[in-house]
mmCIF file of C-alpha atoms in Angstrom:
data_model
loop_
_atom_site.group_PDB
_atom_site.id
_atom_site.type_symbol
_atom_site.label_atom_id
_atom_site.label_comp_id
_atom_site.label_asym_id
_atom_site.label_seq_id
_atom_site.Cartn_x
_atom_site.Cartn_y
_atom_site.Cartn_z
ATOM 1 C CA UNK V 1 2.325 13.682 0.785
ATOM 2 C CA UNK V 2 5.800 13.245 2.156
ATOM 3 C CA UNK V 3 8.149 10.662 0.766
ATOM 4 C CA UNK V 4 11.256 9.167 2.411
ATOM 5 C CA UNK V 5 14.358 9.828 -0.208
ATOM 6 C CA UNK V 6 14.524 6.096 -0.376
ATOM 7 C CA UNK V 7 11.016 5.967 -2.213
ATOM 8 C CA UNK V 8 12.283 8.163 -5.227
ATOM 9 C CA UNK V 9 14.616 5.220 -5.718
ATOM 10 C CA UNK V 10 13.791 3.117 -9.250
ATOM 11 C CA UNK V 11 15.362 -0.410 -8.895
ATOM 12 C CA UNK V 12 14.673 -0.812 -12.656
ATOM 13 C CA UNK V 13 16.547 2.206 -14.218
ATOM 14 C CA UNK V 14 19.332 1.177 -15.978
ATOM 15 C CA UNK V 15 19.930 -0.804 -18.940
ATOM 16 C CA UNK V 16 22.735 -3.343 -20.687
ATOM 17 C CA UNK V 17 25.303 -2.750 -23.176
ATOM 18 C CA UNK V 18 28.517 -4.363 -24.074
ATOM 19 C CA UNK V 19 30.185 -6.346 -21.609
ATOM 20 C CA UNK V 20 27.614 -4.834 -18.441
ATOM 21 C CA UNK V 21 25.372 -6.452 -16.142
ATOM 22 C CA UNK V 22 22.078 -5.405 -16.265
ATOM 23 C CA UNK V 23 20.000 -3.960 -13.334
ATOM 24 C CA UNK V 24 17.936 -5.715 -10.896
ATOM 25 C CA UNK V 25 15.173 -4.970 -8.488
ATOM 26 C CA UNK V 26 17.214 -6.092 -5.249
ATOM 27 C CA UNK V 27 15.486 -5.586 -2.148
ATOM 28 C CA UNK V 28 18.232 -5.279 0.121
ATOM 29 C CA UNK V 29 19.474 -2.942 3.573
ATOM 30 C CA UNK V 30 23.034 -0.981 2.962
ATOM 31 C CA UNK V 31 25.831 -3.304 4.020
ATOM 32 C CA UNK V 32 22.640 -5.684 4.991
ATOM 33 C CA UNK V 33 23.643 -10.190 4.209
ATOM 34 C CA UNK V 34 20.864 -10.374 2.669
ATOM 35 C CA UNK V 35 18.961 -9.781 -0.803
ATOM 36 C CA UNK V 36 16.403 -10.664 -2.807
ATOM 37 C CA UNK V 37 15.350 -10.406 -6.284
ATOM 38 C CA UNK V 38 13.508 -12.975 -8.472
ATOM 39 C CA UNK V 39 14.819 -15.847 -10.686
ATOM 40 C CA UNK V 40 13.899 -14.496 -14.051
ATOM 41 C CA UNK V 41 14.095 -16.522 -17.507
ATOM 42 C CA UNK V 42 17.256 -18.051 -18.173
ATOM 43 C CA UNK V 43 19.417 -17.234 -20.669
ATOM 44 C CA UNK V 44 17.701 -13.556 -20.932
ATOM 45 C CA UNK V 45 20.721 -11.231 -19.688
ATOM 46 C CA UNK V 46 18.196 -8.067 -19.349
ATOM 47 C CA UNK V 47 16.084 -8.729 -16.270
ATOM 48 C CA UNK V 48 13.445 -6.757 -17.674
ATOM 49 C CA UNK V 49 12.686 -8.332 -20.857
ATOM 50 C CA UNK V 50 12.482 -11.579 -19.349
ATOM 51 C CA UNK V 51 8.614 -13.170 -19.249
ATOM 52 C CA UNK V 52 8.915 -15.373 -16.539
ATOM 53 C CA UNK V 53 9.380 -15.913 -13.058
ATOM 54 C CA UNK V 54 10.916 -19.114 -11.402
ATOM 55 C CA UNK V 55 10.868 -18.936 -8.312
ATOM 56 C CA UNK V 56 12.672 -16.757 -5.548
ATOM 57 C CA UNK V 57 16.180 -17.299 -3.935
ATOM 58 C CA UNK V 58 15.988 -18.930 -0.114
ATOM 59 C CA UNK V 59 19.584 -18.108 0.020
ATOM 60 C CA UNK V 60 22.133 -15.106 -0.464
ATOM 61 C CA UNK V 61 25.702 -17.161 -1.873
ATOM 62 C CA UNK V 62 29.329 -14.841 -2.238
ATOM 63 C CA UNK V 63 27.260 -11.343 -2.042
ATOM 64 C CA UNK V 64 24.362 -12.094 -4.627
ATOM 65 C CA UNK V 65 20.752 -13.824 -4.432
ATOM 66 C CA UNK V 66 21.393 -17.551 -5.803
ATOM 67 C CA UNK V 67 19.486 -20.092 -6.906
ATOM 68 C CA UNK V 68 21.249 -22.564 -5.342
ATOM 69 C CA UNK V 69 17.658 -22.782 -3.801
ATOM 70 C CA UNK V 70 14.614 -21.196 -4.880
ATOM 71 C CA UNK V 71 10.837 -20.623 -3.398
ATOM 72 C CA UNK V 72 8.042 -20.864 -5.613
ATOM 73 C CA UNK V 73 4.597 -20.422 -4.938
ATOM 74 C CA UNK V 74 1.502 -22.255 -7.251
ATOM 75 C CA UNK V 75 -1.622 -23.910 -7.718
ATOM 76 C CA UNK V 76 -3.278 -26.770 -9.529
ATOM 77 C CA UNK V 77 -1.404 -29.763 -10.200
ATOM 78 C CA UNK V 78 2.124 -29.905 -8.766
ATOM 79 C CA UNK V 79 4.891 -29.667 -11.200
ATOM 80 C CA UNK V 80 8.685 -30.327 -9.966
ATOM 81 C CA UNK V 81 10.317 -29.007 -12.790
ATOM 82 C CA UNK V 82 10.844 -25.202 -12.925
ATOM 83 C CA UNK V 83 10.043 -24.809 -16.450
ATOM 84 C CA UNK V 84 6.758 -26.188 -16.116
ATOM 85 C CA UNK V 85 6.164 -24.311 -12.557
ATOM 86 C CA UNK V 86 7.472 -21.100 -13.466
ATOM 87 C CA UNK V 87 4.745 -17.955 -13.961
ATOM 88 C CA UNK V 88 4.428 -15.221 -16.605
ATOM 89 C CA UNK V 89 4.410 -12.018 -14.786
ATOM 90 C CA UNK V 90 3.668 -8.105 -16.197
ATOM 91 C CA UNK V 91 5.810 -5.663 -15.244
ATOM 92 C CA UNK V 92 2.896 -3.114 -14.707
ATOM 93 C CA UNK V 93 1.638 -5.690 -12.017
ATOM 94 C CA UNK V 94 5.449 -5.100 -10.097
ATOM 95 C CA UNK V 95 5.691 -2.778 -7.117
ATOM 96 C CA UNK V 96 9.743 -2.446 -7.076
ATOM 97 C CA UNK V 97 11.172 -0.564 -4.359
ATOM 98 C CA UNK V 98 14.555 -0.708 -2.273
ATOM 99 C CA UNK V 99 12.848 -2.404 0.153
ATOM 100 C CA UNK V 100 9.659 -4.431 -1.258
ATOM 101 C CA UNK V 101 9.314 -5.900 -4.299
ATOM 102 C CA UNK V 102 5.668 -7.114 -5.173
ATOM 103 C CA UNK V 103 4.504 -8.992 -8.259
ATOM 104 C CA UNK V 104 1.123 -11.201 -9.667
ATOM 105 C CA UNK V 105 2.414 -14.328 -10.388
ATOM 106 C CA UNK V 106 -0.438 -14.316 -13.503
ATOM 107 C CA UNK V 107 -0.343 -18.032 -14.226
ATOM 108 C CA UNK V 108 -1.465 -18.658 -10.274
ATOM 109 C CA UNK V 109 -3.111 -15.176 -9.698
ATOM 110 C CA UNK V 110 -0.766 -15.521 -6.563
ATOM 111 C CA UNK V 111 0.603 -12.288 -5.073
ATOM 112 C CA UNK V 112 4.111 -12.763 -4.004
ATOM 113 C CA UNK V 113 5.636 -10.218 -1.350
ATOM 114 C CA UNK V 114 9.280 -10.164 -0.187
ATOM 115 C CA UNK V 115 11.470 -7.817 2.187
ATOM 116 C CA UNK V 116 14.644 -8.211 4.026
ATOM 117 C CA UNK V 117 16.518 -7.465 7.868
ATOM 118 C CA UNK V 118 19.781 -7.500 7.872
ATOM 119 C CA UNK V 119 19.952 -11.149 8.085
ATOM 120 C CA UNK V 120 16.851 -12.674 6.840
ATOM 121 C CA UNK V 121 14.519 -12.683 4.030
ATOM 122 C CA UNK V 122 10.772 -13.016 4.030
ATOM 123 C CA UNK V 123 8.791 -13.876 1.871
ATOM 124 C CA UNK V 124 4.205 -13.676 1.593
ATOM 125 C CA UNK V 125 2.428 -15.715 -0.800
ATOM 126 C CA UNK V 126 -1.093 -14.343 -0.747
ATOM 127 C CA UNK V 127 -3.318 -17.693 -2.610
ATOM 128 C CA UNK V 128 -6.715 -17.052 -4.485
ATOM 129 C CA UNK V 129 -9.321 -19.332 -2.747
ATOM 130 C CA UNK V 130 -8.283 -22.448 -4.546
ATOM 131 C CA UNK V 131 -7.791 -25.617 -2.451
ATOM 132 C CA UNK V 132 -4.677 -26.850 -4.603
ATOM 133 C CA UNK V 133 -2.284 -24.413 -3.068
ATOM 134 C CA UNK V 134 1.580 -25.578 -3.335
ATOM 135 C CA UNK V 135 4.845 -24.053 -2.124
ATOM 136 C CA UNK V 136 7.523 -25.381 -4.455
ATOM 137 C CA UNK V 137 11.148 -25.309 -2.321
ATOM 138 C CA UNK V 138 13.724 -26.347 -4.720
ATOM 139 C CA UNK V 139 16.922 -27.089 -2.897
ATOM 140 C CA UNK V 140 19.841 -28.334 -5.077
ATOM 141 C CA UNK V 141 23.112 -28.180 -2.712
ATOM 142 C CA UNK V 142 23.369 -30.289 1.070
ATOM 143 C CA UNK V 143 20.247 -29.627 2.803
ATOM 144 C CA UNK V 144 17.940 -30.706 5.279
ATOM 145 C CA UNK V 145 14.291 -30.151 5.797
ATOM 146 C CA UNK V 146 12.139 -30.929 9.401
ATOM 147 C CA UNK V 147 8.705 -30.725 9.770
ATOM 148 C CA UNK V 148 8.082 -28.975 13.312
ATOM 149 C CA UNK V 149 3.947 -29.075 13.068
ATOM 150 C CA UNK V 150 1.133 -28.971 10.804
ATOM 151 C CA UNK V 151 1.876 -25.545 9.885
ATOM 152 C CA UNK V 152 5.393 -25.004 10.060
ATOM 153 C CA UNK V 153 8.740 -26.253 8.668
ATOM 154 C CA UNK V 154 12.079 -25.617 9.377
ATOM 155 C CA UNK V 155 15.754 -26.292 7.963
ATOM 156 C CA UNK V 156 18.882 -25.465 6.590
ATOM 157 C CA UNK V 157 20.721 -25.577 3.048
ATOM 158 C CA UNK V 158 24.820 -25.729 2.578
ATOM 159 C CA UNK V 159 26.005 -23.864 -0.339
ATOM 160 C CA UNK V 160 29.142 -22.674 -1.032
ATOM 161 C CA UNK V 161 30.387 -23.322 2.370
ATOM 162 C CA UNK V 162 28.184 -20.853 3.864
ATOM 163 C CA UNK V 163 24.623 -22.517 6.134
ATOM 164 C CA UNK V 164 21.457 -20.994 5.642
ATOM 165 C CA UNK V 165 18.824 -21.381 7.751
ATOM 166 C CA UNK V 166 15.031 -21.666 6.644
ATOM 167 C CA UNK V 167 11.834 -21.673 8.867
ATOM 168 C CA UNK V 168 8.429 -21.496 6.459
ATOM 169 C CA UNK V 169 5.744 -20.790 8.496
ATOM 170 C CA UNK V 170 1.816 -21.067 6.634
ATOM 171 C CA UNK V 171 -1.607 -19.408 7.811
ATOM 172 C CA UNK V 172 -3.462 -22.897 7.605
ATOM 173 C CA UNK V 173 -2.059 -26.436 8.182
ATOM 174 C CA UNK V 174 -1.317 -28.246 5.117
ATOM 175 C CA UNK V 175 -2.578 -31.588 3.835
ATOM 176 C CA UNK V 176 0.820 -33.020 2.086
ATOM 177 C CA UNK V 177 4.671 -32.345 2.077
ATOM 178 C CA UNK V 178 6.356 -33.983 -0.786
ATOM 179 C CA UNK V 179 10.309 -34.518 -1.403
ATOM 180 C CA UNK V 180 11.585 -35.810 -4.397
ATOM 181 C CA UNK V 181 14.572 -36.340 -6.130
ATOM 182 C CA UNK V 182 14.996 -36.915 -10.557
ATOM 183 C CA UNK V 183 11.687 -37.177 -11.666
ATOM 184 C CA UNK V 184 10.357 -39.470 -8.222
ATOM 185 C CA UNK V 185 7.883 -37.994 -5.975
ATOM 186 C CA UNK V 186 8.077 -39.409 -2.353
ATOM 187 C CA UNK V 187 5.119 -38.630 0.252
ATOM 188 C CA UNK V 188 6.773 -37.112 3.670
#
């Protein structure tokens, strides 16, 4: 079977020491805008010995993935806080290339899928068949969020001077869309 040079790539080889930055799987293009890796536990310099998954950044700020606003994708009750929404995750479960990165979010038994363009990120939640599906959009900077039809939104978050633009598109048309901000939950 042939491979592409690209696919002998490992985003994960590396490792920390004193005073480095440790690797990441960053799905990115060469000289591409934007990149994508997920928000890993906090505090845990070592992407790979972190347990947890937060979410995913919507927006590329000064060169790296941010999470001036993240994308999260559960089920069951919805939770607004990212400690309490965030996933365990196995890194035997990761498919980490250049340009994919795949992982089972294992608390949700969701399969989350992103690439990039030159310009864009995208992102695939694949859902078990569970009717409590959520997508968790966490935006903390100026933003601004329009709901075009049952099964699209559409948007934009500030950060850092810089506008990026958001369009969420999902398979069926969902029941809800909730904003909040603290702790209060408002129904759009």
């Amino acid at each position: 079977m042939y491979k592409d040079p690209v696919d002998y790539v490992n985003p994960n080889i590396g490792t920390i020491g004193h005073l480095l930055t440790a690797t990441s799987p960053t799905v990115m293009l060469p000289h591409g805008m934007a990149q994508v890796a997920p928000i890993t536990t906090p505090g845990i310099m070592d992407r790979y010995l972190a347990d947890k998954i937060y979410g995913f950044p919507v927006a590329n700020v000064g060169g790296r993935s941010s999470a001036a606003a993240a994308i999260m994708a559960t089920n069951g009750a919805t939770e607004i806080e990212p400690a309490k929404y965030a996933s365990t995750f196995d890194h035997d479960l990761e498919i980490v290339s250049p340009y994919h990165y795949s992982v089972l979010l294992e608390d949700y038994d969701i399969i989350a899928d992103c690439t990039v363009t030159a310009h864009a990120i995208y992102y695939r939640f694949t859902y078990p068949g569970n009717a409590q599906s959520h997508i968790v959009l966490n935006m903390k900077d100026s933003s601004e969020l329009e709901i075009l039809d049952a099964t699209s939104l559409t948007g934009y978050l500030e950060s850092s001077g810089v506008r990026h633009y958001i369009y969420i598109e999902f398979s069926k048309p969902f029941q809800s869309c909730r904003t909040w901000h603290g702790s209060t939950i408002i129904m759009l």
